Amino acid sequence: MTSSSSSEHPPAPLPLKPIPGSYGLPFFGPIKSRYDYFYFQGREKFFRSRMAQYGSTVFRTNMPPGPFISSDSRVIVLLDARSFPILFDTTKVEKRNVLDGTYMPSVSFTGGIRTCAFLDPSETEHSVLKRHFLKFLASRHDKFIPLFRNSVSEMFSKLEKELEKNNAADFNSVSDAASFDFIFRLLSDGKPDEKLGSDGHSLVDRWLIMQLAPLATLGLPKFLSCFEDLIIHTFPLPFAFVKNAYRKLYDAFYDSSETFLNEAEKQGINREKACHNLVFLAGFNAYAGMKVLLPIILNWVGSAGKELHRKLAGEIRAAVKENRGLTFTAIENMSLLKSVVYEVLRIDPPVPYQYAKAKQDIIIESHDSAFEIKKGEMIFGYQPIATRDPKVFEKPEEFIGDRFVGEEGEKLLKYVYWSNGRETEEPTAENKQCPARDLVVLVSRVVLAELFLRYDTFAVEGTQSSLGWSVKVKSLTKA
């Protein structure tokens, strides 16, 4: 038996306790948990009420979707910053087919194969594919900023026009179009409009919804909860509904990604398999990440107020002037901007869940107790609570823009887990950290830099649902 305690925590004689919690009756227990999660309590209360009930940040419960989509809903929940990192330790846990949690969508959605995101690092194909991703992204490094700035420039132009017309602008729709445009241009050798017209992002949205519907709720009135539950939480949605959409995406990438596919063949990767993986990387990992994250950023920064806006604008404009442009060097010199992005990722991580299965019997430690997890048990971490751990972060529920500024602030980055790993660690072929982690962070910084090069301040109105943030831009005050 091994322990998951890590070097930053000195050994402590913590008492070994049984993991509290209950799964309830077979079949009915998972359904009750599903109704609590989606309809009676909601996501946040679902976890916090059980944490209070058991007096523990580690406990047993069921996670949706349950019958008949998931064959086993039982998980051990981790809600503190100390126990959470066991989910990243692939010497002790397995990440095979757990990307979406206790169920896996049909491989029909990914061309009949398990793409890299569903593979465990112990599988040889994982390291081959991920090494190719990392190498390819590195080769496009010099294109990141210019390509994204082009997409962002058009995005802000559309927002301004919509504001003039309607006194409010829907950020999500404009942001989605800009995000897909950027991702396609970056990962392929062509432009989206050559193959997909303006439909690229909507095709990806349809493909994503069919896979992730079991984890969401439509927000219908309570009296319709049984109807919604039957439609999207009880049986898998068929790939046939989005077969044509996926084929259009696949063909567009296949015809426009000769560089990526040729290099894949040199690495011994089948060309068709490489393309299915590219579609998943572009659509699920990159585009979906930006689709969720950019509205989160705009909501939190927009709501933070004019004083933070003034400081960000001053820092960004000074660094751009000193470096004669918005360059990598200029961005690296923007300490407040970097901190603001990390604070967004901490307080509202774009991917709230992490899953893994224990490879062996292990001991995990919360702040005050130790617990034994048996081989084969599913471990689940809910990041928005773990990254708001009051024993790690001061005023954890508050958005503090300069939280990560300075030496002491940077020490806290090891507790920012949004990318399936610590922010202080690097994505490698041997781990499951997002291969596009650095790109996502860079894109987040660039969108804010571009915003404050154009505007002194802005105002937003955000609404949160299980599908993410929906953000309306209410004003943009030009510099």
XYZ file of C-alpha atoms in Angstrom:
479
model
C 0.000 0.000 0.000
C 1.282 3.479 -0.838
C 0.509 6.990 0.338
C -0.443 9.930 -1.888
C 0.922 12.583 0.457
C 3.360 14.800 -1.430
C 6.540 16.624 -0.554
C 4.921 19.985 0.092
C 3.037 18.498 3.056
C 5.268 17.259 5.913
C 4.353 13.804 7.217
C 1.696 13.971 9.904
C 0.192 11.233 12.067
C -3.289 11.647 10.642
C -5.919 9.197 11.875
C -7.012 6.568 9.346
C -10.794 6.781 9.078
C -13.410 4.931 7.026
C -14.682 6.984 4.112
C -18.116 8.346 5.080
C -21.122 8.463 2.784
C -23.562 6.091 1.129
C -24.533 4.944 -2.333
C -28.085 4.064 -1.354
C -30.044 1.172 -2.810
C -28.883 -0.340 -6.106
C -30.491 1.374 -9.122
C -32.651 3.700 -6.985
C -29.704 5.292 -5.135
C -28.042 6.587 -8.325
C -31.377 7.918 -9.615
C -32.033 9.759 -6.336
C -28.533 11.269 -6.511
C -29.182 12.312 -10.108
C -32.364 14.140 -9.163
C -30.602 15.828 -6.224
C -27.746 16.898 -8.475
C -29.786 18.270 -11.362
C -33.153 19.300 -9.908
C -33.548 19.332 -6.114
C -30.211 20.770 -4.945
C -28.090 21.787 -7.902
C -24.430 21.047 -8.453
C -22.807 23.203 -5.771
C -25.299 22.386 -3.006
C -25.117 18.691 -3.897
C -21.465 18.591 -2.834
C -21.487 21.144 -0.043
C -24.502 19.609 1.713
C -22.825 16.210 1.785
C -19.522 17.702 2.901
C -21.392 19.304 5.836
C -23.447 16.172 6.539
C -20.402 13.920 6.814
C -18.051 16.527 8.289
C -15.489 15.533 5.676
C -14.087 16.743 2.366
C -13.770 13.070 1.338
C -16.927 10.955 1.071
C -18.828 8.421 -1.019
C -21.747 9.252 -3.305
C -23.130 8.574 -6.777
C -22.370 10.799 -9.729
C -24.708 11.299 -12.710
C -25.784 10.162 -15.191
C -26.457 6.770 -13.593
C -28.861 4.183 -15.096
C -28.915 3.357 -17.927
C -26.043 5.367 -19.371
C -23.514 4.594 -16.652
C -22.996 1.015 -15.461
C -21.521 2.115 -12.107
C -22.208 5.536 -10.559
C -20.247 5.010 -7.337
C -17.400 7.465 -6.667
C -15.217 8.689 -3.819
C -15.392 12.485 -3.835
C -12.375 14.728 -3.082
C -13.126 18.367 -2.209
C -9.908 19.701 -0.663
C -6.611 20.882 -2.123
C -4.533 18.302 -0.281
C -6.248 15.105 -1.451
C -7.108 16.337 -4.953
C -3.677 15.824 -6.632
C -3.945 12.025 -6.331
C -6.090 12.352 -9.464
C -2.976 13.396 -11.419
C -0.637 10.666 -10.145
C -0.774 8.115 -12.951
C 1.541 5.766 -11.044
C -1.351 5.209 -8.624
C -4.477 5.934 -10.686
C -5.686 5.024 -14.151
C -7.261 7.508 -16.572
C -8.606 5.022 -19.099
C -12.038 6.015 -20.538
C -12.832 8.430 -17.679
C -12.738 11.758 -19.540
C -16.506 12.257 -19.184
C -16.790 10.547 -15.806
C -18.709 7.396 -14.964
C -19.728 6.822 -18.587
C -18.051 6.987 -21.977
C -19.825 8.187 -25.134
C -19.923 5.788 -28.059
C -16.720 5.711 -30.114
C -18.980 6.472 -33.089
C -18.578 10.123 -32.065
C -14.819 9.841 -32.667
C -14.632 7.814 -35.858
C -14.836 4.421 -34.178
C -11.641 4.882 -32.163
C -10.657 5.869 -28.632
C -8.929 9.213 -29.078
C -5.932 10.263 -27.001
C -8.063 11.913 -24.306
C -9.599 8.526 -23.422
C -6.264 6.679 -23.306
C -4.241 6.041 -20.162
C -0.540 7.015 -20.257
C 0.299 3.323 -19.768
C -1.052 2.697 -23.284
C 1.723 3.119 -25.865
C -0.577 4.891 -28.308
C -1.170 7.664 -25.749
C 2.455 8.763 -25.604
C 2.840 8.571 -29.405
C -0.219 10.734 -30.031
C 0.393 13.226 -27.259
C 4.059 13.654 -28.209
C 2.873 14.468 -31.726
C 0.361 17.020 -30.364
C 2.998 18.731 -28.229
C 5.528 18.842 -31.060
C 2.982 20.199 -33.522
C 1.752 22.910 -31.141
C 5.352 23.919 -30.472
C 5.934 24.250 -34.234
C 3.007 26.711 -34.432
C 4.213 28.800 -31.505
C 4.988 31.887 -33.578
C 1.465 31.841 -35.058
C -0.425 31.915 -31.729
C -0.556 35.658 -31.101
C -0.975 36.991 -34.678
C -3.714 34.480 -35.548
C -5.650 35.039 -32.344
C -5.336 38.819 -32.574
C -6.910 38.676 -36.042
C -9.830 36.653 -34.721
C -10.214 38.857 -31.626
C -10.131 42.050 -33.675
C -13.121 40.857 -35.678
C -14.841 39.755 -32.462
C -14.608 43.197 -30.856
C -15.750 44.845 -34.082
C -18.900 42.677 -34.069
C -19.529 43.395 -30.382
C -19.318 47.151 -30.971
C -21.770 46.978 -33.876
C -24.241 44.888 -31.878
C -23.940 47.258 -28.907
C -24.732 50.249 -31.110
C -27.753 48.462 -32.511
C -29.222 46.796 -29.400
C -27.580 48.438 -26.362
C -26.307 44.963 -25.410
C -24.237 42.330 -27.188
C -24.267 38.554 -26.838
C -20.636 37.729 -26.134
C -20.966 33.942 -26.367
C -22.075 33.718 -29.987
C -19.426 36.164 -31.204
C -16.742 34.535 -29.054
C -17.622 31.026 -30.298
C -17.207 32.062 -33.934
C -13.877 33.765 -33.212
C -12.609 30.789 -31.203
C -13.340 28.239 -33.906
C -11.860 30.500 -36.567
C -8.635 30.736 -34.559
C -8.426 27.029 -33.731
C -9.031 25.916 -37.312
C -6.445 28.324 -38.709
C -3.911 27.299 -36.075
C -4.253 23.535 -36.376
C -4.868 23.258 -40.113
C -3.331 24.767 -43.226
C -6.524 26.496 -44.342
C -9.346 28.818 -43.397
C -12.668 27.588 -41.988
C -14.748 29.415 -44.562
C -13.112 27.431 -47.381
C -14.715 24.173 -46.205
C -17.314 24.994 -43.592
C -18.582 28.483 -44.333
C -19.690 30.121 -41.115
C -21.085 26.862 -39.692
C -17.924 25.408 -38.187
C -18.576 26.281 -34.562
C -22.253 25.297 -34.734
C -21.287 21.875 -36.124
C -18.914 21.338 -33.213
C -21.582 22.520 -30.761
C -24.033 19.907 -32.012
C -21.396 17.181 -31.804
C -20.448 18.209 -28.259
C -24.017 18.431 -26.986
C -24.814 14.875 -28.056
C -21.864 13.550 -26.041
C -22.171 15.756 -22.957
C -25.955 16.033 -22.585
C -25.986 13.405 -19.787
C -23.942 15.824 -17.638
C -26.133 18.888 -18.182
C -29.612 20.169 -17.486
C -31.699 22.318 -19.792
C -32.999 24.489 -16.958
C -36.628 23.624 -17.658
C -39.349 24.239 -15.039
C -39.320 21.701 -12.184
C -42.542 20.040 -13.320
C -40.769 19.019 -16.561
C -37.793 17.445 -14.751
C -39.070 13.873 -15.294
C -39.418 14.537 -19.029
C -35.925 16.053 -19.280
C -34.438 13.243 -17.202
C -35.899 10.612 -19.478
C -34.721 12.344 -22.650
C -31.095 13.248 -21.835
C -30.120 11.415 -18.619
C -31.525 7.924 -19.063
C -30.369 6.700 -22.476
C -27.360 7.678 -24.624
C -28.191 10.069 -27.447
C -27.442 8.477 -30.831
C -24.533 9.530 -33.013
C -26.827 9.338 -36.056
C -28.216 12.782 -35.183
C -24.814 14.409 -35.769
C -23.213 11.978 -38.209
C -23.330 14.462 -41.092
C -22.014 17.292 -38.933
C -19.051 15.206 -37.802
C -18.314 14.097 -41.363
C -18.180 17.741 -42.493
C -15.740 18.569 -39.699
C -13.604 15.514 -40.403
C -13.466 16.200 -44.151
C -12.586 19.859 -43.579
C -9.669 18.983 -41.312
C -8.547 16.078 -43.483
C -8.428 18.255 -46.593
C -6.822 21.235 -44.814
C -4.323 19.639 -42.408
C -1.675 18.116 -44.627
C 1.168 19.305 -42.388
C -0.274 17.678 -39.267
C -1.243 14.457 -41.037
C 2.053 14.068 -42.919
C 3.998 14.443 -39.694
C 1.686 11.943 -37.991
C 2.431 9.369 -40.674
C 6.146 9.887 -40.094
C 5.517 9.005 -36.441
C 3.773 5.777 -37.476
C 0.244 7.074 -36.827
C -2.459 6.025 -39.247
C -3.599 9.067 -41.240
C -7.326 8.569 -40.588
C -6.746 7.936 -36.888
C -4.598 11.056 -36.722
C -7.383 13.113 -38.278
C -10.012 11.829 -35.839
C -7.649 12.784 -33.034
C -7.127 16.206 -34.598
C -10.878 16.820 -34.782
C -11.169 15.861 -31.109
C -8.207 18.044 -30.118
C -9.624 20.990 -32.062
C -13.283 20.549 -31.182
C -13.424 19.003 -27.716
C -10.153 20.116 -26.121
C -9.387 23.491 -27.714
C -12.649 24.991 -29.033
C -14.853 23.655 -26.228
C -12.317 24.922 -23.691
C -12.366 28.406 -25.191
C -16.156 28.301 -25.574
C -16.459 27.816 -21.820
C -13.473 29.835 -20.613
C -13.744 33.125 -22.520
C -17.221 33.973 -21.144
C -15.948 33.018 -17.664
C -13.052 35.457 -18.040
C -15.256 38.260 -19.304
C -17.775 37.706 -16.524
C -15.283 37.724 -13.620
C -13.068 40.523 -14.923
C -16.037 42.605 -16.039
C -17.643 42.224 -12.615
C -14.418 43.053 -10.766
C -14.866 46.793 -11.314
C -13.158 49.857 -12.701
C -10.202 49.902 -10.300
C -8.922 46.546 -11.531
C -9.657 47.649 -15.099
C -7.564 50.780 -14.585
C -4.611 48.794 -13.251
C -4.807 46.219 -16.033
C -5.042 48.865 -18.728
C -2.023 50.697 -17.301
C 0.129 47.568 -17.079
C -0.852 46.243 -20.505
C -0.336 49.526 -22.346
C 3.008 50.200 -20.661
C 4.336 46.713 -21.512
C 3.133 46.957 -25.127
C 4.764 50.354 -25.514
C 8.046 49.188 -23.986
C 8.182 46.097 -26.208
C 6.844 47.853 -29.313
C 3.918 45.504 -29.675
C 1.926 42.731 -28.048
C 4.668 40.120 -28.015
C 5.410 37.062 -25.880
C 7.936 39.144 -23.958
C 5.424 41.917 -23.355
C 2.857 39.439 -22.045
C 5.397 37.795 -19.744
C 6.066 41.212 -18.214
C 2.384 41.688 -17.305
C 2.353 40.236 -13.783
C -1.137 41.484 -12.893
C -2.607 40.188 -16.138
C -1.088 36.754 -15.516
C -2.437 36.744 -11.966
C -5.933 37.721 -13.117
C -6.060 34.811 -15.577
C -4.858 32.342 -12.935
C -7.435 33.698 -10.486
C -10.197 33.102 -13.039
C -8.929 29.547 -13.552
C -8.845 29.036 -9.776
C -12.223 30.428 -8.808
C -14.157 29.083 -11.807
C -12.202 26.328 -13.591
C -13.576 25.659 -17.096
C -13.486 21.893 -16.503
C -14.983 21.335 -13.039
C -14.516 17.555 -12.832
C -11.630 15.090 -12.673
C -11.944 11.307 -12.584
C -9.558 8.385 -12.127
C -9.604 4.765 -10.955
C -7.267 3.458 -8.268
C -4.654 1.100 -9.736
C -3.865 -0.277 -6.285
C -4.893 0.123 -2.668
C -3.821 3.649 -1.675
C -3.979 5.974 1.302
C -5.045 9.562 0.604
C -4.914 12.444 3.065
C -7.215 15.401 3.526
C -6.150 18.200 5.871
C -7.250 16.322 8.983
C -7.730 12.617 8.167
C -6.381 9.723 6.114
C -8.565 7.360 4.081
C -8.034 4.066 2.310
C -9.171 3.698 -1.296
C -9.312 0.179 -2.685
C -8.000 -0.898 -6.080
C -10.608 -0.352 -8.798
C -12.632 2.293 -6.956
C -13.528 5.418 -8.926
C -12.158 8.701 -7.534
C -13.837 11.990 -8.398
C -12.680 15.535 -7.738
C -14.882 18.620 -7.969
C -12.414 21.411 -8.713
C -14.443 24.558 -7.939
C -14.519 23.529 -4.259
C -10.988 22.085 -4.096
C -9.518 25.256 -5.586
C -11.469 27.374 -3.087
C -9.985 25.496 -0.138
C -10.031 27.918 2.832
C -7.012 26.160 4.339
C -4.959 27.151 1.299
C -6.470 30.391 -0.016
C -7.337 33.489 1.975
C -10.879 34.704 1.197
C -11.283 31.770 -1.198
C -14.770 32.740 -2.419
C -13.630 36.224 -3.495
C -12.158 37.107 -6.870
C -8.840 38.782 -6.019
C -7.068 39.867 -9.184
C -3.567 40.181 -7.726
C -3.724 36.948 -5.691
C -0.824 35.370 -7.629
C 1.410 38.457 -7.930
C 4.832 38.282 -6.296
C 6.865 35.455 -4.835
C 4.305 34.448 -2.219
C 1.473 34.607 -4.716
C 3.348 32.426 -7.212
C 3.781 29.734 -4.554
C 0.016 29.237 -4.614
C 0.015 28.270 -8.313
C 0.646 24.643 -7.352
C -2.956 24.603 -6.070
C -4.433 25.708 -9.425
C -5.583 22.458 -11.064
C -7.759 23.450 -14.031
C -5.765 21.548 -16.706
C -5.710 18.044 -15.178
C -2.472 18.823 -13.373
C -0.790 21.442 -11.236
C -0.139 24.787 -12.922
C 3.496 24.453 -11.820
C 3.963 21.224 -13.814
C 4.309 20.809 -17.575
C 2.230 18.707 -19.977
C 4.231 15.682 -21.144
C 3.594 12.550 -23.169
C 3.622 10.605 -19.896
C 0.910 12.539 -18.043
C -2.709 13.546 -18.686
C -2.257 17.295 -18.416
C -3.915 19.149 -21.287
C -1.448 19.423 -24.218
C -2.856 22.866 -25.064
C -2.593 24.181 -21.487
C -0.076 26.905 -22.293
C -2.038 27.908 -25.387
C -5.229 28.323 -23.330
C -3.427 30.498 -20.789
C -1.876 32.575 -23.566
C -5.212 33.027 -25.365
C -6.790 34.159 -22.090
C -4.087 36.767 -21.588
C -4.225 37.976 -25.186
C -8.009 38.470 -25.172
C -7.729 40.648 -22.045
C -4.708 42.494 -23.415
C -6.547 43.275 -26.640
C -9.605 44.344 -24.672
C -7.711 46.857 -22.533
C -5.685 48.172 -25.446
C -9.028 49.190 -26.960
C -11.150 50.055 -23.919
C -10.655 51.661 -20.509
C -13.447 49.695 -18.876
C -16.452 47.555 -19.724
C -19.602 46.196 -18.098
C -21.210 42.788 -18.420
C -24.206 40.832 -17.219
C -23.572 37.138 -16.659
C -25.946 34.232 -16.105
C -24.643 30.823 -15.031
C -26.188 27.454 -15.849
C -24.996 23.862 -16.086
C -23.922 24.711 -19.634
C -21.609 27.513 -18.462
C -21.773 31.303 -18.394
C -23.955 33.286 -20.774
C -22.573 36.832 -20.932
C -24.082 40.026 -22.286
C -21.765 42.972 -22.872
C -23.572 46.100 -21.644
C -20.914 48.730 -22.412
C -17.421 49.188 -23.849
C -15.724 52.480 -22.947
C -13.102 53.246 -25.596
C -9.614 54.286 -24.549
